[in-house]
Coordinates of C-alpha atoms in Angstrom, one line a residue:
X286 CA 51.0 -70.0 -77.4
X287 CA 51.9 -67.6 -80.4
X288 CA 52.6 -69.1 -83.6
X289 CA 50.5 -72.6 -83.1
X290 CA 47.5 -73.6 -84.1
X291 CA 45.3 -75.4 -81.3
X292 CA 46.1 -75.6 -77.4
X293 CA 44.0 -77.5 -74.7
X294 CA 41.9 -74.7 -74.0
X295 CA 40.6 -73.9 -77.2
X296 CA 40.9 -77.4 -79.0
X297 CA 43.4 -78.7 -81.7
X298 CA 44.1 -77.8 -85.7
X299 CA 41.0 -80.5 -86.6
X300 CA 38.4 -78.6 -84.4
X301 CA 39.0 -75.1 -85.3
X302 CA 38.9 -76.8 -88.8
X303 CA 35.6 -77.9 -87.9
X304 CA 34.8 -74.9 -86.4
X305 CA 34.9 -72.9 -89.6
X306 CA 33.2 -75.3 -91.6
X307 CA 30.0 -75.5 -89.6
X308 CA 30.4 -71.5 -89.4
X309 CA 30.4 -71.1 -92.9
X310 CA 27.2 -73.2 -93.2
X311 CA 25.2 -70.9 -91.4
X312 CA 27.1 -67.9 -93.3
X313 CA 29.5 -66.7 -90.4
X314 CA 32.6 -66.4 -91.3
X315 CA 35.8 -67.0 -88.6
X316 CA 38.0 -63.7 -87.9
X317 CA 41.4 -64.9 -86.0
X318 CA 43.0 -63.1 -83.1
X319 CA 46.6 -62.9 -83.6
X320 CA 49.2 -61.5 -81.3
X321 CA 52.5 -61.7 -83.8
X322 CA 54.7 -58.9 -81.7
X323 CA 55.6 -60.5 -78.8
X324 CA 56.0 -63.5 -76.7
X325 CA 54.6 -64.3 -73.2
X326 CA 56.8 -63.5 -70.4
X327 CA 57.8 -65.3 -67.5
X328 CA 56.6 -62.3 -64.6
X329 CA 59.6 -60.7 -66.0
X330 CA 58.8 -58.5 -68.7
X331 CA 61.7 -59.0 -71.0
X332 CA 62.6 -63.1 -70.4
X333 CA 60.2 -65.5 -71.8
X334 CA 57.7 -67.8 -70.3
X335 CA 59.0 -71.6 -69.8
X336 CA 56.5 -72.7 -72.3
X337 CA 57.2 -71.0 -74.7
X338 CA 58.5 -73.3 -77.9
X339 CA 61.8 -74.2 -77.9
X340 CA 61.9 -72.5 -81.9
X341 CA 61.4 -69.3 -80.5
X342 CA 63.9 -69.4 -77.6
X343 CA 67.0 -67.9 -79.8
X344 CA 67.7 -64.1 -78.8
X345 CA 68.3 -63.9 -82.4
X346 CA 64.2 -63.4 -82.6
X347 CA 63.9 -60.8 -80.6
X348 CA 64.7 -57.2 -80.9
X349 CA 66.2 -57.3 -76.9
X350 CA 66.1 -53.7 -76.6
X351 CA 64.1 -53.6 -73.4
X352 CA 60.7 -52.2 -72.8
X353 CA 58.8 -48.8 -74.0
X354 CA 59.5 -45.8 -72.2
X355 CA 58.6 -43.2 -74.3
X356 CA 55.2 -44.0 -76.0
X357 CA 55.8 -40.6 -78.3
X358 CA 58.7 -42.3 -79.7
X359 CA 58.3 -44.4 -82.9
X360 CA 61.4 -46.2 -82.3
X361 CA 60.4 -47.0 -78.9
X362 CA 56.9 -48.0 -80.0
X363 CA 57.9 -50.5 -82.5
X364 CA 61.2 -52.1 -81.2
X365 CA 60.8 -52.2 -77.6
X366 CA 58.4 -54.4 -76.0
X367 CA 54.9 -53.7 -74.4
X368 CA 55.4 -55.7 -71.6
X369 CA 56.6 -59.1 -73.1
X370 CA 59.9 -59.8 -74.7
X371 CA 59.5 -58.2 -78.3
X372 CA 59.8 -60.2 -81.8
X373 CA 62.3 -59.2 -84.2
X374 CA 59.8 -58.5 -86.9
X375 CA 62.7 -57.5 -89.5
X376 CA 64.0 -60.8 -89.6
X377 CA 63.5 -63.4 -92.4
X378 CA 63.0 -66.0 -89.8
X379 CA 60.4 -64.7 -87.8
X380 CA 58.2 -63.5 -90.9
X381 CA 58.9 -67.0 -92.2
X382 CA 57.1 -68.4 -88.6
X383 CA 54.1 -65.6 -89.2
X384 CA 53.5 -66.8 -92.7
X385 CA 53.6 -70.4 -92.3
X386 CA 51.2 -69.9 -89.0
X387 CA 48.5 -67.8 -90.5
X388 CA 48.3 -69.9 -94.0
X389 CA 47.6 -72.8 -91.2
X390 CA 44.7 -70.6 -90.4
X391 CA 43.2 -70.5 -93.6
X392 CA 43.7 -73.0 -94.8
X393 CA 41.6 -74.4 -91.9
X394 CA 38.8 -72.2 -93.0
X395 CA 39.6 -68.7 -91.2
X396 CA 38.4 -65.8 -93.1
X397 CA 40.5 -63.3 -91.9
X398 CA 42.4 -62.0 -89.2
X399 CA 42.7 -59.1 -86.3
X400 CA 46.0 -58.2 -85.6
X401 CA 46.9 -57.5 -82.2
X402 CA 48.9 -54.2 -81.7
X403 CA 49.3 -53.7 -85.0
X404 CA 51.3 -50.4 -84.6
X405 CA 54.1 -52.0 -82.7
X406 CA 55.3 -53.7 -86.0
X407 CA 57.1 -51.6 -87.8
X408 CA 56.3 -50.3 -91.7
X409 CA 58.2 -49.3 -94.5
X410 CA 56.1 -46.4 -95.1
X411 CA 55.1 -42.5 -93.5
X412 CA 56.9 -42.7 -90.7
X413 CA 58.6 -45.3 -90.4
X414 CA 60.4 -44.3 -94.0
X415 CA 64.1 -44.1 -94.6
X416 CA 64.4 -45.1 -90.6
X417 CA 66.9 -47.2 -89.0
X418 CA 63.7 -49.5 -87.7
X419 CA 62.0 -49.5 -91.0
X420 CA 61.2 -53.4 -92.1
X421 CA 58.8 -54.9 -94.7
X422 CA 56.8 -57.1 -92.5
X423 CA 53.5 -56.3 -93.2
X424 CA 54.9 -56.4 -97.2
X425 CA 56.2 -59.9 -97.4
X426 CA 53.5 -61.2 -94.7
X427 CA 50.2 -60.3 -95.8
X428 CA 51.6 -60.9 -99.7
X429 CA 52.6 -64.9 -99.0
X430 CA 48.9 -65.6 -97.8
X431 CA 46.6 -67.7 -99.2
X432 CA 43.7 -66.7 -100.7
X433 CA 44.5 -63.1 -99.7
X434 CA 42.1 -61.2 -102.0
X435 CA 39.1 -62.9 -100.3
X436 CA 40.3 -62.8 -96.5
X437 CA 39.5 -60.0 -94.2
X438 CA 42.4 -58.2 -92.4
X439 CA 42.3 -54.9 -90.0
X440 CA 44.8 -54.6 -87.1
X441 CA 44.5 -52.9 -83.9
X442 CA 45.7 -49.5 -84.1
X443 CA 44.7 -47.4 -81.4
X444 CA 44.9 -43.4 -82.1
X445 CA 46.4 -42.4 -78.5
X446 CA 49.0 -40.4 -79.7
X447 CA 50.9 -38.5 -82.3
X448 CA 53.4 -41.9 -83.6
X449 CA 50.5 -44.2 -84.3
X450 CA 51.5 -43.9 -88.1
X451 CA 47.5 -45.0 -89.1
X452 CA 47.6 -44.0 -92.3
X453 CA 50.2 -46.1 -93.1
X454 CA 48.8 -49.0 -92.0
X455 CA 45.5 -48.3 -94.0
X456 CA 47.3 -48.6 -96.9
X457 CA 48.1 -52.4 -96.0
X458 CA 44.9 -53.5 -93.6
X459 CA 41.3 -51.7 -92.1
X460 CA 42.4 -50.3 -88.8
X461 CA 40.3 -49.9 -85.5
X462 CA 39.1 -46.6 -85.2
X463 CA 39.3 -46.2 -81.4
X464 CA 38.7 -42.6 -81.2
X465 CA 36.0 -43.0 -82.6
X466 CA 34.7 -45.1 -80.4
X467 CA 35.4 -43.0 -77.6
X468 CA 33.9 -40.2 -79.3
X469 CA 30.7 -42.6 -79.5
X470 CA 30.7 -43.8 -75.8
X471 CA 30.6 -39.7 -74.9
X472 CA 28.1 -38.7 -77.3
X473 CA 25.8 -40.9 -75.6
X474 CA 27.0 -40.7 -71.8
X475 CA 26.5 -37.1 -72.4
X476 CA 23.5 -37.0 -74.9
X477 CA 25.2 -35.1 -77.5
X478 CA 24.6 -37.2 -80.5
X479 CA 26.7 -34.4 -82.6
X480 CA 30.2 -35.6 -81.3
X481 CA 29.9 -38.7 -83.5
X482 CA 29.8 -36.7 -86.8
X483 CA 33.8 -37.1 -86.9
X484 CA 35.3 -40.1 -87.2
X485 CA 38.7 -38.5 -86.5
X486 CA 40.6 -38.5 -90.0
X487 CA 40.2 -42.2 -90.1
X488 CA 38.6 -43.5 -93.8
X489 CA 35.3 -45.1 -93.5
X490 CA 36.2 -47.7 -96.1
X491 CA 39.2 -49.0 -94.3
X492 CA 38.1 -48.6 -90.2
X493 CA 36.3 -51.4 -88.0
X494 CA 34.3 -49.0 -85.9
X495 CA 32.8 -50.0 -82.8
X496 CA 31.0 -49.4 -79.3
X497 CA 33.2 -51.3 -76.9
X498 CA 35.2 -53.7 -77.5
X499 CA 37.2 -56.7 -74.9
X500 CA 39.8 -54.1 -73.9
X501 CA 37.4 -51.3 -73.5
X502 CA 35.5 -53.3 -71.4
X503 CA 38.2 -55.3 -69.2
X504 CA 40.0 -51.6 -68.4
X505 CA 36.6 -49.8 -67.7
X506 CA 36.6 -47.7 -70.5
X507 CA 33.1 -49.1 -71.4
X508 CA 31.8 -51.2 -68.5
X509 CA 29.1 -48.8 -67.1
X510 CA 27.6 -48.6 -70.6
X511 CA 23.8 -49.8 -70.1
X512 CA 22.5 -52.3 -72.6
X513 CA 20.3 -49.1 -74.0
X514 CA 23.6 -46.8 -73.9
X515 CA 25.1 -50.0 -75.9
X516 CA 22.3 -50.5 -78.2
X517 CA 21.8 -46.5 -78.9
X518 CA 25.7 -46.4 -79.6
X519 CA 25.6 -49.7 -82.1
X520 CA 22.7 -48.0 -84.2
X521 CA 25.1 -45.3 -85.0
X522 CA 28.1 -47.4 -85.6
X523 CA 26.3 -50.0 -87.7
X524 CA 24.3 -47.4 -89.8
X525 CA 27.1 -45.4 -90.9
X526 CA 28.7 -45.4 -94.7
X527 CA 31.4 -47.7 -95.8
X528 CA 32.4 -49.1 -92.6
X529 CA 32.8 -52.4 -90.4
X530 CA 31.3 -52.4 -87.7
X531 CA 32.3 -54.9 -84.3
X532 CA 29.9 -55.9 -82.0
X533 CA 31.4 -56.6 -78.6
X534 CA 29.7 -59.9 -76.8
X535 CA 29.9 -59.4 -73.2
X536 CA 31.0 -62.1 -71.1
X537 CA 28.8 -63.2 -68.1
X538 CA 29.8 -64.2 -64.6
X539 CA 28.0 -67.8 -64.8
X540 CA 30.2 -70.9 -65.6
X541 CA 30.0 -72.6 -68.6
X542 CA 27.8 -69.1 -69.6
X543 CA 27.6 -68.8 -73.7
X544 CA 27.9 -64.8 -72.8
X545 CA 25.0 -62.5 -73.0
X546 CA 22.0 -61.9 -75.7
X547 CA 22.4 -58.4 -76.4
X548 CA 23.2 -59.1 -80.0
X549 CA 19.6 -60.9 -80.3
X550 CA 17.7 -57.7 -79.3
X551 CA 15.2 -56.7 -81.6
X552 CA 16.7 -53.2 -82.1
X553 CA 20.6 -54.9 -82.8
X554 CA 18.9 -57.1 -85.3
X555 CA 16.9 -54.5 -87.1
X556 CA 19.9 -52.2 -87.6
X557 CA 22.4 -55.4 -88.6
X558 CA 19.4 -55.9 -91.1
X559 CA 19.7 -52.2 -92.1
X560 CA 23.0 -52.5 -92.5
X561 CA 22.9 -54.8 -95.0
X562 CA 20.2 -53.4 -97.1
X563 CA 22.1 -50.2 -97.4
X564 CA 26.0 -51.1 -98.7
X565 CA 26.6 -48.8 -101.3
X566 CA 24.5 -46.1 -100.4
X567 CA 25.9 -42.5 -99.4
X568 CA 25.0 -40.9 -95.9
X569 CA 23.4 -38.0 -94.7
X570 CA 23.9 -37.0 -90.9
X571 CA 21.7 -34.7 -89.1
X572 CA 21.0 -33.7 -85.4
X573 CA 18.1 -31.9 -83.7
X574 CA 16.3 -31.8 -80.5
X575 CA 19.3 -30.1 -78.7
X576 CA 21.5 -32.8 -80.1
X577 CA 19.8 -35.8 -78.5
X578 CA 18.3 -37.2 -81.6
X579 CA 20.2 -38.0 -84.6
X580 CA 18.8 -39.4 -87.9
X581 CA 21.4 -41.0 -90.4
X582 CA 19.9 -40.8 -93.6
X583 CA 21.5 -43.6 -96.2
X584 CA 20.5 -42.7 -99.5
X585 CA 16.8 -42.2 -100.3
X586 CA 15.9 -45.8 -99.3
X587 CA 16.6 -45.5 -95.2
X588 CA 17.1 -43.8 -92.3
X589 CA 18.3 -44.8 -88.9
X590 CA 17.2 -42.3 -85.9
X591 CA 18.6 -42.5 -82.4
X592 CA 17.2 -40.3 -79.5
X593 CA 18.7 -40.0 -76.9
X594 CA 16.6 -38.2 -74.8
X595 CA 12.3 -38.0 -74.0
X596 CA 9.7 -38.6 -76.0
X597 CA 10.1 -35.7 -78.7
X598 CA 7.8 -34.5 -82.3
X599 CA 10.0 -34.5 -85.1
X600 CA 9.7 -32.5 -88.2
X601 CA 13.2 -32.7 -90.1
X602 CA 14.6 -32.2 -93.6
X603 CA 15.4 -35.8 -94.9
X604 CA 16.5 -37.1 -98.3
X605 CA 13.8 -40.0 -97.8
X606 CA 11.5 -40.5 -100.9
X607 CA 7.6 -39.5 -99.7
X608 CA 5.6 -41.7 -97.9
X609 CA 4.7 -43.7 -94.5
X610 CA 7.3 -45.6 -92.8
X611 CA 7.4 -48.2 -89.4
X612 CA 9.7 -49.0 -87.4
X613 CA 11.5 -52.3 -87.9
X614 CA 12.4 -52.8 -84.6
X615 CA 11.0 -52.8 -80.8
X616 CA 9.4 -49.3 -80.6
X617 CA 6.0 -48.4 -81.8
X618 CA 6.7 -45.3 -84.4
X619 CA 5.4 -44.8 -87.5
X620 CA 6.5 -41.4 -89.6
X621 CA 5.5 -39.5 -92.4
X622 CA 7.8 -38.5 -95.2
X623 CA 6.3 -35.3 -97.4
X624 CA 8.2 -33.4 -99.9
X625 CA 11.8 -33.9 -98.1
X626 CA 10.5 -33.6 -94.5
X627 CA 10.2 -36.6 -91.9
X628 CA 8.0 -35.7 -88.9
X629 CA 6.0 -37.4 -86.4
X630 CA 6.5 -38.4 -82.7
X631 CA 9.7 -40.2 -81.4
X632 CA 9.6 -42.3 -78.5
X633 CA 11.9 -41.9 -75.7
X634 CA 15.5 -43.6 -75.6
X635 CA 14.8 -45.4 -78.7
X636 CA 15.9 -46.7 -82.0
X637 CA 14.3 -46.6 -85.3
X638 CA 14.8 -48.0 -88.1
X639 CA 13.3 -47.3 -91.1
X640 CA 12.8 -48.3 -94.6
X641 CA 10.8 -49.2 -97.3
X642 CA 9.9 -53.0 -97.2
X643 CA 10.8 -53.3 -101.3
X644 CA 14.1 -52.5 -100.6
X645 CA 16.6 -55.4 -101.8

């Protein structure tokens, strides 16, 4: 249920408080899942669900202008509902609810949040400027959180059409570059690495890129992926400048399953590692081999390659300093860097990771 901390599925308050606590001893830090634009319905798409609390059963809390029609329509968009009756995010009283909910959350231990269709709540800002629907709730929510200068926030803008308003949102939270993630899941369904050199218009700094993530996967989007196609996909995402990167954990069939391992893989944990090694440092992209290998250079300190195709020779410019480098992760490679030129021989469908073991 929206707005309350614990329900018998997922435990109460005191567990998820526990929850974060243990987390942050082995330096993992809790991202919450909110949905704060709309309520469950009850199989009709604008009355509310029976169990829904009784303090959010006024009409007064809802915008009660039916459902979206027009998805090129700003006003539609952000006042209609999405298939659930839709909150009344101008009001005092339901930003009131949001704030008192999420503060719950961290002060609980939650380090951040993910906001659910983020777009649907309406800014003050580009497009939503000067407009009848304009509201501050993004303004006098994320300002009345606790420790806000050290929590994580990035909703879930999707970029499927021309009244997503993203850069306004940037200005407030990192957004979810999902574009770009298509753009990724093509590039290597279609082994053209080039189509990920754009990450189309959205800033680095303020994105959570990704490969796949729960919806892409539950409406197909992503399914067919392989774990390599996955794998090839996440070294890209993960070694690029500036961003934040999601890694999606796909459920399994078996009850009482954990989910799968993926994120164990030897290749996954060399390129998290990589990640890490390299904040701060600039990128370099390059492509060769008709577009099936791509090497991301990151500074002078690293480079990530990804081929996508056979077992190719190499011989590329690279902004790596001279010497002899092997991979950190499952394939045997080693390469030779000479006066700004990487070459050697690049095993098929594989990932490597390079970069001097000195590096902090």
């Amino acid at each position: 249920m929206l707005f309350r901390s614990g329900n018998a599925q997922l435990g109460s308050l005191s567990d998820f408080a526990l929850l974060c606590k243990t987390a942050k001893s082995y330096g993992i830090s809790i991202i919450v899942d909110v949905v704060m634009n709309h309520m469950a319905n009850n199989g009709d798409k604008d009355q509310l669900n029976t169990s829904v609390n009784s303090s959010f059963k006024s009409s007064s809390l809802y915008h009660n202008l039916g459902q979206c029609s027009n998805w090129n329509n700003r006003s539609d968009v952000t006042q209609k509902g999405i298939g659930m009756p839709d909150l009344n995010t101008q009001t005092t009283e339901v930003q009131k609810k949001a704030i008192t909910f999420l503060n719950q959350c961290v002060d609980a231990g939650a380090s951040g949040f993910r906001f659910d269709a983020a777009k649907h709540i309406e800014t003050n800002i580009g497009l939503d400027a000067g407009q009848s629907w304009s509201g501050n709730y993004w303004v006098n929510v994320l300002n009345s959180l606790h420790n806000k200068s050290n929590i994580f926030i990035y909703g879930e803008i999707l970029q499927d059409g021309t009244v997503d308003n993203t850069s306004s949102y940037e200005t407030f939270m990192n957004v979810s570059a999902s574009n770009y993630g298509g753009s990724i899941r093509s590039a290597i369904t279609s082994n053209d690495l080039s189509k990920t050199s754009d990450m189309g218009g959205i800033n680095p700094t303020t994105s959570v890129d990704f490969v796949e993530t729960h919806d892409t996967y539950e409406d197909g989007s992503s399914s067919s992926l392989t774990d390599l196609q996955r794998k090839m996909g996440w070294a890209i995402v993960d070694s690029r400048a500036g961003t934040t990167p999601l890694f999606f954990d796909r459920p399994t069939n078996s009850i009482g399953s954990k989910g799968e391992s993926l994120w164990k893989d030897a290749d996954v944990v060399a390129v998290n590692k990589f990640h890490n090694k390299m904040v701060g440092q600039n990128e370099y992209l390059r492509w060769t081999n008709n577009n099936q290998t791509m090497l991301i250079d990151r500074g002078t300190t690293g480079t990530v390659i990804v081929n996508d195709g056979s077992s190719t020779s190499i011989n590329s410019p690279t902004n790596l300093v001279n010497g002899t480098y092997k991979n950190k992760g499952k394939s045997s490679c080693t390469l030779t860097v000479v006066n700004g030129a990487i070459s050697g021989s690049i095993p098929a469908n594989s990932i490597i990771v390079l970069y001097n073991t000195s590096t902090n």
